[in-house]
Every structure is written in structure tokens, then in C-alpha cells.
PDB file of C-alpha atoms in Angstrom:
ATOM      1  CA  ASP A1035     -10.032  14.567   3.768  1.00  0.00           C
ATOM      2  CA  GLN A1036      -6.497  13.428   3.217  1.00  0.00           C
ATOM      3  CA  GLN A1037      -4.799  12.263   6.386  1.00  0.00           C
ATOM      4  CA  VAL A1038      -1.517  11.616   4.576  1.00  0.00           C
ATOM      5  CA  LYS A1039      -0.147  14.003   1.978  1.00  0.00           C
ATOM      6  CA  GLN A1040       2.684  13.588  -0.472  1.00  0.00           C
ATOM      7  CA  ASN A1041       2.615  16.959  -2.181  1.00  0.00           C
ATOM      8  CA  SER A1042       5.095  16.219  -4.940  1.00  0.00           C
ATOM      9  CA  PRO A1043       3.565  13.909  -7.566  1.00  0.00           C
ATOM     10  CA  SER A1044       6.974  13.587  -9.224  1.00  0.00           C
ATOM     11  CA  LEU A1045      10.623  14.314  -8.551  1.00  0.00           C
ATOM     12  CA  SER A1046      13.576  14.226 -10.947  1.00  0.00           C
ATOM     13  CA  VAL A1047      17.088  13.765  -9.524  1.00  0.00           C
ATOM     14  CA  GLN A1048      20.440  13.256 -11.167  1.00  0.00           C
ATOM     15  CA  GLU A1049      22.192   9.938 -10.614  1.00  0.00           C
ATOM     16  CA  GLY A1050      24.601  10.125  -7.669  1.00  0.00           C
ATOM     17  CA  ARG A1051      22.817  13.029  -5.993  1.00  0.00           C
ATOM     18  CA  ILE A1052      20.493  12.940  -2.984  1.00  0.00           C
ATOM     19  CA  SER A1053      16.774  12.261  -3.407  1.00  0.00           C
ATOM     20  CA  ILE A1054      14.468  13.665  -0.725  1.00  0.00           C
ATOM     21  CA  LEU A1055      10.854  12.557  -0.627  1.00  0.00           C
ATOM     22  CA  ASN A1056       8.426  14.193   1.785  1.00  0.00           C
ATOM     23  CA  CYS A1057       5.260  13.152   3.556  1.00  0.00           C
ATOM     24  CA  ASP A1058       2.953  15.137   5.871  1.00  0.00           C
ATOM     25  CA  TYR A1059       0.178  13.795   8.067  1.00  0.00           C
ATOM     26  CA  THR A1060      -2.613  15.304  10.100  1.00  0.00           C
ATOM     27  CA  ASN A1061      -3.558  12.657  12.655  1.00  0.00           C
ATOM     28  CA  SER A1062      -1.294  12.574  15.708  1.00  0.00           C
ATOM     29  CA  MET A1063      -2.518   9.024  16.442  1.00  0.00           C
ATOM     30  CA  PHE A1064      -0.201   7.651  13.774  1.00  0.00           C
ATOM     31  CA  ASP A1065       2.696   6.023  15.592  1.00  0.00           C
ATOM     32  CA  TYR A1066       4.542   3.900  13.063  1.00  0.00           C
ATOM     33  CA  PHE A1067       5.645   5.024   9.641  1.00  0.00           C
ATOM     34  CA  LEU A1068       6.748   3.037   6.610  1.00  0.00           C
ATOM     35  CA  TRP A1069       7.995   3.755   3.117  1.00  0.00           C
ATOM     36  CA  TYR A1070       7.095   1.465   0.224  1.00  0.00           C
ATOM     37  CA  LYS A1071       8.523   1.415  -3.280  1.00  0.00           C
ATOM     38  CA  LYS A1072       6.479   0.366  -6.300  1.00  0.00           C
ATOM     39  CA  TYR A1073       7.543  -0.554  -9.813  1.00  0.00           C
ATOM     40  CA  PRO A1074       4.959  -0.691 -12.652  1.00  0.00           C
ATOM     41  CA  ALA A1075       2.790  -3.831 -12.694  1.00  0.00           C
ATOM     42  CA  GLU A1076       4.175  -4.958  -9.329  1.00  0.00           C
ATOM     43  CA  GLY A1077       2.885  -4.669  -5.789  1.00  0.00           C
ATOM     44  CA  PRO A1078       4.488  -2.237  -3.325  1.00  0.00           C
ATOM     45  CA  THR A1079       7.601  -3.522  -1.563  1.00  0.00           C
ATOM     46  CA  PHE A1080       8.688  -2.455   1.893  1.00  0.00           C
ATOM     47  CA  LEU A1081      11.702  -0.151   2.062  1.00  0.00           C
ATOM     48  CA  ILE A1082      12.228   1.241   5.552  1.00  0.00           C
ATOM     49  CA  SER A1083      10.223   2.145   8.635  1.00  0.00           C
ATOM     50  CA  ILE A1084      10.433   4.248  11.783  1.00  0.00           C
ATOM     51  CA  SER A1085       8.672   4.211  15.110  1.00  0.00           C
ATOM     52  CA  SER A1086       7.293   7.376  16.686  1.00  0.00           C
ATOM     53  CA  ILE A1087       9.796   7.086  19.529  1.00  0.00           C
ATOM     54  CA  LYS A1088      12.661   7.693  17.119  1.00  0.00           C
ATOM     55  CA  ASP A1089      13.531  10.607  14.867  1.00  0.00           C
ATOM     56  CA  LYS A1090      15.862   8.820  12.463  1.00  0.00           C
ATOM     57  CA  ASN A1091      16.372   5.356  11.036  1.00  0.00           C
ATOM     58  CA  GLU A1092      19.051   4.397   8.560  1.00  0.00           C
ATOM     59  CA  ASP A1093      19.456   1.374   6.287  1.00  0.00           C
ATOM     60  CA  GLY A1094      22.262   1.568   3.770  1.00  0.00           C
ATOM     61  CA  ARG A1095      21.521   4.313   1.263  1.00  0.00           C
ATOM     62  CA  PHE A1096      18.084   4.970   2.774  1.00  0.00           C
ATOM     63  CA  THR A1097      17.377   7.182   5.800  1.00  0.00           C
ATOM     64  CA  VAL A1098      13.984   8.126   7.154  1.00  0.00           C
ATOM     65  CA  PHE A1099      13.559  11.204   9.347  1.00  0.00           C
ATOM     66  CA  LEU A1100      10.530  11.862  11.537  1.00  0.00           C
ATOM     67  CA  ASN A1101       9.533  15.265  12.947  1.00  0.00           C
ATOM     68  CA  LYS A1102       6.571  14.531  15.167  1.00  0.00           C
ATOM     69  CA  SER A1103       5.905  18.119  16.177  1.00  0.00           C
ATOM     70  CA  ALA A1104       5.632  19.111  12.509  1.00  0.00           C
ATOM     71  CA  LYS A1105       3.863  15.834  11.585  1.00  0.00           C
ATOM     72  CA  HIS A1106       6.367  15.378   8.818  1.00  0.00           C
ATOM     73  CA  LEU A1107       8.558  12.561   7.618  1.00  0.00           C
ATOM     74  CA  SER A1108      11.055  12.353   4.836  1.00  0.00           C
ATOM     75  CA  LEU A1109      12.999   9.681   2.988  1.00  0.00           C
ATOM     76  CA  HIS A1110      16.554  10.416   1.896  1.00  0.00           C
ATOM     77  CA  ILE A1111      18.263   8.280  -0.727  1.00  0.00           C
ATOM     78  CA  VAL A1112      21.959   8.876  -1.221  1.00  0.00           C
ATOM     79  CA  PRO A1113      23.529   8.324  -3.625  1.00  0.00           C
ATOM     80  CA  SER A1114      20.567   7.930  -5.993  1.00  0.00           C
ATOM     81  CA  GLN A1115      20.850   5.115  -8.533  1.00  0.00           C
ATOM     82  CA  PRO A1116      18.902   4.389 -11.752  1.00  0.00           C
ATOM     83  CA  GLY A1117      17.185   1.403 -10.093  1.00  0.00           C
ATOM     84  CA  ASP A1118      15.670   3.790  -7.566  1.00  0.00           C
ATOM     85  CA  SER A1119      13.317   5.125 -10.246  1.00  0.00           C
ATOM     86  CA  ALA A1120       9.878   4.087  -8.959  1.00  0.00           C
ATOM     87  CA  VAL A1121       6.815   5.402  -7.142  1.00  0.00           C
ATOM     88  CA  TYR A1122       7.373   5.867  -3.409  1.00  0.00           C
ATOM     89  CA  PHE A1123       4.500   5.743  -0.919  1.00  0.00           C
ATOM     90  CA  CYS A1124       4.576   6.724   2.701  1.00  0.00           C
ATOM     91  CA  ALA A1125       2.260   4.530   4.756  1.00  0.00           C
ATOM     92  CA  LEU A1126       1.159   5.210   8.294  1.00  0.00           C
ATOM     93  CA  TYR A1127      -0.132   2.929  11.022  1.00  0.00           C
ATOM     94  CA  SER A1128      -2.314   4.156  13.836  1.00  0.00           C
ATOM     95  CA  GLY A1129      -2.483   1.118  16.050  1.00  0.00           C
ATOM     96  CA  GLY A1130      -5.487  -0.257  17.794  1.00  0.00           C
ATOM     97  CA  GLY A1131      -7.187  -3.486  16.825  1.00  0.00           C
ATOM     98  CA  ALA A1132      -7.142  -2.821  13.111  1.00  0.00           C
ATOM     99  CA  ASP A1133      -3.757  -2.315  11.506  1.00  0.00           C
ATOM    100  CA  GLY A1134      -4.382  -1.500   7.911  1.00  0.00           C
ATOM    101  CA  LEU A1135      -2.033   1.140   6.594  1.00  0.00           C
ATOM    102  CA  THR A1136      -3.055   4.630   5.454  1.00  0.00           C
ATOM    103  CA  PHE A1137      -1.133   5.530   2.317  1.00  0.00           C
ATOM    104  CA  GLY A1138      -0.215   8.801   0.650  1.00  0.00           C
ATOM    105  CA  LYS A1139      -0.776   9.278  -3.072  1.00  0.00           C
ATOM    106  CA  GLY A1140       2.839   8.568  -3.894  1.00  0.00           C
ATOM    107  CA  THR A1141       5.764  10.412  -5.471  1.00  0.00           C
ATOM    108  CA  HIS A1142       7.195   9.246  -8.791  1.00  0.00           C
ATOM    109  CA  LEU A1143      10.986   9.447  -8.476  1.00  0.00           C
ATOM    110  CA  ILE A1144      12.929   9.628 -11.732  1.00  0.00           C
ATOM    111  CA  ILE A1145      16.704   9.215 -11.592  1.00  0.00           C
ATOM    112  CA  GLN A1146      18.359  10.779 -14.583  1.00  0.00           C
ATOM    113  CA  PRO A1147      21.772   9.600 -15.829  1.00  0.00           C
TER     114      PRO A1147
ATOM    115  CA  GLU B 846       9.949 -18.265   0.098  1.00  0.00           C
ATOM    116  CA  ALA B 847       7.065 -17.733  -2.313  1.00  0.00           C
ATOM    117  CA  GLY B 848       5.411 -14.325  -2.253  1.00  0.00           C
ATOM    118  CA  VAL B 849       1.749 -13.364  -2.186  1.00  0.00           C
ATOM    119  CA  ALA B 850      -0.020 -14.781  -5.236  1.00  0.00           C
ATOM    120  CA  GLN B 851      -3.013 -13.147  -6.893  1.00  0.00           C
ATOM    121  CA  SER B 852      -5.170 -14.054  -9.863  1.00  0.00           C
ATOM    122  CA  PRO B 853      -6.227 -13.040 -12.358  1.00  0.00           C
ATOM    123  CA  ARG B 854      -3.699 -10.300 -13.110  1.00  0.00           C
ATOM    124  CA  TYR B 855      -6.085  -8.441 -15.401  1.00  0.00           C
ATOM    125  CA  LYS B 856      -9.859  -8.446 -15.792  1.00  0.00           C
ATOM    126  CA  ILE B 857     -12.178  -6.447 -18.022  1.00  0.00           C
ATOM    127  CA  ILE B 858     -15.913  -6.556 -17.406  1.00  0.00           C
ATOM    128  CA  GLU B 859     -18.980  -4.506 -18.190  1.00  0.00           C
ATOM    129  CA  LYS B 860     -20.807  -2.547 -15.514  1.00  0.00           C
ATOM    130  CA  ARG B 861     -23.374  -4.528 -13.550  1.00  0.00           C
ATOM    131  CA  GLN B 862     -21.435  -7.760 -14.088  1.00  0.00           C
ATOM    132  CA  SER B 863     -19.833  -9.598 -11.192  1.00  0.00           C
ATOM    133  CA  VAL B 864     -16.160 -10.418 -10.684  1.00  0.00           C
ATOM    134  CA  ALA B 865     -14.025 -12.305  -8.177  1.00  0.00           C
ATOM    135  CA  PHE B 866     -10.380 -12.040  -7.247  1.00  0.00           C
ATOM    136  CA  TRP B 867      -8.276 -14.667  -5.516  1.00  0.00           C
ATOM    137  CA  CYS B 868      -5.334 -14.268  -3.125  1.00  0.00           C
ATOM    138  CA  ASN B 869      -2.953 -16.823  -1.634  1.00  0.00           C
ATOM    139  CA  PRO B 870      -0.863 -15.241   1.133  1.00  0.00           C
ATOM    140  CA  ILE B 871       2.636 -16.179   2.192  1.00  0.00           C
ATOM    141  CA  SER B 872       2.579 -19.490   4.015  1.00  0.00           C
ATOM    142  CA  GLY B 873       2.049 -19.072   7.733  1.00  0.00           C
ATOM    143  CA  HIS B 874       0.903 -15.460   7.569  1.00  0.00           C
ATOM    144  CA  ALA B 875      -2.095 -15.030   9.845  1.00  0.00           C
ATOM    145  CA  THR B 876      -3.146 -11.577   8.709  1.00  0.00           C
ATOM    146  CA  LEU B 877      -4.476 -10.801   5.237  1.00  0.00           C
ATOM    147  CA  TYR B 878      -5.499  -7.454   3.763  1.00  0.00           C
ATOM    148  CA  TRP B 879      -7.306  -6.342   0.614  1.00  0.00           C
ATOM    149  CA  TYR B 880      -6.526  -2.848  -0.689  1.00  0.00           C
ATOM    150  CA  GLN B 881      -8.036  -0.898  -3.578  1.00  0.00           C
ATOM    151  CA  GLN B 882      -5.726   1.407  -5.536  1.00  0.00           C
ATOM    152  CA  ILE B 883      -7.436   3.809  -7.909  1.00  0.00           C
ATOM    153  CA  LEU B 884      -5.223   5.388 -10.579  1.00  0.00           C
ATOM    154  CA  GLY B 885      -3.220   8.290  -9.125  1.00  0.00           C
ATOM    155  CA  GLN B 886      -4.059   7.372  -5.516  1.00  0.00           C
ATOM    156  CA  GLY B 887      -2.399   5.360  -2.805  1.00  0.00           C
ATOM    157  CA  PRO B 888      -3.795   1.976  -1.783  1.00  0.00           C
ATOM    158  CA  LYS B 889      -6.886   2.142   0.424  1.00  0.00           C
ATOM    159  CA  LEU B 890      -7.685  -0.643   2.884  1.00  0.00           C
ATOM    160  CA  LEU B 891     -10.929  -2.490   2.163  1.00  0.00           C
ATOM    161  CA  ILE B 892     -10.805  -5.352   4.654  1.00  0.00           C
ATOM    162  CA  GLN B 893      -8.451  -7.041   7.113  1.00  0.00           C
ATOM    163  CA  PHE B 894      -8.640 -10.677   8.219  1.00  0.00           C
ATOM    164  CA  GLN B 895      -6.935 -12.246  11.202  1.00  0.00           C
ATOM    165  CA  ASN B 896      -6.909 -15.966  10.399  1.00  0.00           C
ATOM    166  CA  ASN B 897     -10.480 -16.448   9.093  1.00  0.00           C
ATOM    167  CA  GLY B 898     -12.095 -13.671  11.135  1.00  0.00           C
ATOM    168  CA  VAL B 899     -12.725 -10.095   9.989  1.00  0.00           C
ATOM    169  CA  VAL B 900     -10.831  -7.457  12.006  1.00  0.00           C
ATOM    170  CA  ASP B 901     -11.783  -4.352  10.019  1.00  0.00           C
ATOM    171  CA  ASP B 902     -14.178  -3.925   7.103  1.00  0.00           C
ATOM    172  CA  SER B 903     -15.208  -0.348   7.818  1.00  0.00           C
ATOM    173  CA  GLN B 904     -14.201   0.874   4.338  1.00  0.00           C
ATOM    174  CA  LEU B 905     -15.678  -2.050   2.392  1.00  0.00           C
ATOM    175  CA  PRO B 906     -18.775  -1.028   0.339  1.00  0.00           C
ATOM    176  CA  LYS B 907     -20.842  -3.882   1.668  1.00  0.00           C
ATOM    177  CA  ASP B 908     -23.762  -3.340  -0.690  1.00  0.00           C
ATOM    178  CA  ARG B 909     -21.625  -4.654  -3.553  1.00  0.00           C
ATOM    179  CA  PHE B 910     -18.333  -5.959  -2.168  1.00  0.00           C
ATOM    180  CA  SER B 911     -17.845  -9.148  -0.176  1.00  0.00           C
ATOM    181  CA  ALA B 912     -14.785 -11.049   0.959  1.00  0.00           C
ATOM    182  CA  GLU B 913     -14.082 -14.301   2.689  1.00  0.00           C
ATOM    183  CA  ARG B 914     -11.102 -16.214   3.969  1.00  0.00           C
ATOM    184  CA  LEU B 915     -12.149 -19.797   4.452  1.00  0.00           C
ATOM    185  CA  LYS B 916      -9.843 -21.941   6.583  1.00  0.00           C
ATOM    186  CA  GLY B 917      -7.675 -18.917   7.316  1.00  0.00           C
ATOM    187  CA  VAL B 918      -5.515 -19.241   4.195  1.00  0.00           C
ATOM    188  CA  ASP B 919      -6.729 -18.222   0.716  1.00  0.00           C
ATOM    189  CA  SER B 920      -9.108 -15.326   0.287  1.00  0.00           C
ATOM    190  CA  THR B 921     -11.544 -14.157  -2.368  1.00  0.00           C
ATOM    191  CA  LEU B 922     -12.882 -10.663  -2.948  1.00  0.00           C
ATOM    192  CA  LYS B 923     -16.087 -10.308  -4.952  1.00  0.00           C
ATOM    193  CA  ILE B 924     -17.822  -7.341  -6.538  1.00  0.00           C
ATOM    194  CA  GLN B 925     -21.477  -7.705  -7.539  1.00  0.00           C
ATOM    195  CA  PRO B 926     -22.633  -5.694  -9.414  1.00  0.00           C
ATOM    196  CA  ALA B 927     -19.605  -3.731 -10.596  1.00  0.00           C
ATOM    197  CA  LYS B 928     -19.719   0.005 -11.228  1.00  0.00           C
ATOM    198  CA  LEU B 929     -17.474   2.140 -13.405  1.00  0.00           C
ATOM    199  CA  GLU B 930     -15.809   3.630 -10.322  1.00  0.00           C
ATOM    200  CA  ASP B 931     -14.641   0.170  -9.243  1.00  0.00           C
ATOM    201  CA  SER B 932     -11.958   0.299 -11.944  1.00  0.00           C
ATOM    202  CA  ALA B 933      -8.746  -0.007  -9.928  1.00  0.00           C
ATOM    203  CA  VAL B 934      -5.925  -2.330  -8.963  1.00  0.00           C
ATOM    204  CA  TYR B 935      -6.905  -4.680  -6.142  1.00  0.00           C
ATOM    205  CA  LEU B 936      -3.928  -5.539  -3.965  1.00  0.00           C
ATOM    206  CA  CYS B 937      -3.710  -8.375  -1.488  1.00  0.00           C
ATOM    207  CA  ALA B 938      -1.158  -8.213   1.319  1.00  0.00           C
ATOM    208  CA  SER B 939      -0.245 -10.483   4.196  1.00  0.00           C
ATOM    209  CA  SER B 940       1.774 -10.243   7.391  1.00  0.00           C
ATOM    210  CA  PRO B 941       2.847 -12.869   9.899  1.00  0.00           C
ATOM    211  CA  LEU B 942       1.249 -11.174  12.877  1.00  0.00           C
ATOM    212  CA  ALA B 943      -1.288  -8.490  13.584  1.00  0.00           C
ATOM    213  CA  GLY B 944      -0.005  -5.100  14.601  1.00  0.00           C
ATOM    214  CA  VAL B 945       2.978  -3.048  13.577  1.00  0.00           C
ATOM    215  CA  GLY B 946       5.188  -4.454  10.917  1.00  0.00           C
ATOM    216  CA  GLU B 947       5.832  -4.957   7.278  1.00  0.00           C
ATOM    217  CA  GLN B 948       3.010  -6.047   5.016  1.00  0.00           C
ATOM    218  CA  PHE B 949       3.952  -8.101   1.960  1.00  0.00           C
ATOM    219  CA  PHE B 950       2.012  -7.239  -1.173  1.00  0.00           C
ATOM    220  CA  GLY B 951       1.043  -9.331  -4.163  1.00  0.00           C
ATOM    221  CA  PRO B 952       1.257  -7.990  -7.750  1.00  0.00           C
ATOM    222  CA  GLY B 953      -2.407  -6.983  -7.786  1.00  0.00           C
ATOM    223  CA  THR B 954      -5.359  -7.510 -10.120  1.00  0.00           C
ATOM    224  CA  ARG B 955      -6.094  -4.678 -12.517  1.00  0.00           C
ATOM    225  CA  LEU B 956      -9.868  -4.380 -13.000  1.00  0.00           C
ATOM    226  CA  THR B 957     -11.381  -2.340 -15.809  1.00  0.00           C
ATOM    227  CA  VAL B 958     -15.148  -1.794 -15.747  1.00  0.00           C
ATOM    228  CA  LEU B 959     -16.614  -0.618 -19.064  1.00  0.00           C
TER     229      LEU B 959
END
């Protein structure tokens, strides 16, 4: 069973517009949420994170929103740039002694000129 | 600061053969993770080390996979014997401390089992 769902395998957005990537989870034990970006043939790189005690975190063009009651988080990128074309993973942490991340399947974002 | 290093970058083997992957984490990082990423999926945690001790290996197929982190620095992940379904990218990540926080990933080793 999938604990973390990214239902859009791909998303195409025009350069300069807003990109919105979504992530849903089922386990309410998750309490820290991260977004990673991955280019081909490279490892994932950290983008932005949010704690469960917050509902929004902003870093430059990137904003993450968390709706705990809906078990939903989203990543907004505005304005979208060609270099943003990549696969985006949401990754969730549930605490406890082990702190491996649980990843979604990823969304391939394509920024069109 | 140098990133997480992994080798080899690519490996092709036949089923039932054995293979080993090597990871050198960022200097000073106490926690090291191995993830398996099958095509079209997100990374899945296989094992987590804190220094040279295992914290979590609940998703490691222990009948064929083994991992060690001697001296709390470098780590190796071994598969013996390999199966077709082991074809994946094997990612190593490290973080300075256990718990919440960013994990730094290496470029991965792409394994193809024929």
C-alpha cells in the first residue's frame, strides 16, 4: 500500500507561470515533510521542507503548503524557469528511532518556453 | 565540501551473480542510508546506519542483501545472488545527525541484472 501518493506522473507548465505539485499521504504519524528535486543521472537534491507545526514555508520562488487535516501538501514554484524541469519527489519522515524517508513516486515537471 | 561519492556508476551483471556497491559519505556525517529506486518509483529505504551500527534494516531482503559500515565512514552494499527484480538505482545518502533534517544523496549506482 502506498503511504505517499503523487498522483500526477507529469506536469507541463509554461515558463513564467506557477507550477503546483501535489502530494497526499495516509499515515498521520508523518510529522516532517520535504521536497527533493532530481535531474537525470544525478541523486535527489533537497529543495524545501516543512514541519507539521506549520502550514506554510517559503524560500525564494518555492513555497510549500501543508494541510494536515486533509493529509495533503503542495509545492508552488513561481515564476517557473526552464531549469526547474526535473522530477520532484515529496518525502516524509515519521520520527522515532529510524529516520529513513518515505518517498512518493515523483512528478516530472516540464517547463515549456 | 565534497558530496557523497558512489562507485561504480553503472553495473551490468547476469542473474545469480554477486555485486557490491561502495559509498563514501560527506566527511563528518554520522548517519548513512542506502535506498533502492526502481524505475518509475520513488527511493525506498533499505538500511540506515548510525556511525557503524545498524538503526533500521527492516526493508532489507536479508536473504540476498547485506551491508556494512566499517569504522563508521565508508559503506558497502552487496547483493548475492542477484535477481532480475534487483535492477534499480542504488542511492547512498548521508546526514550529519540522526533525526529530522536534510539527507544528502550521491549520484547512485545503476544496476542492470540480465
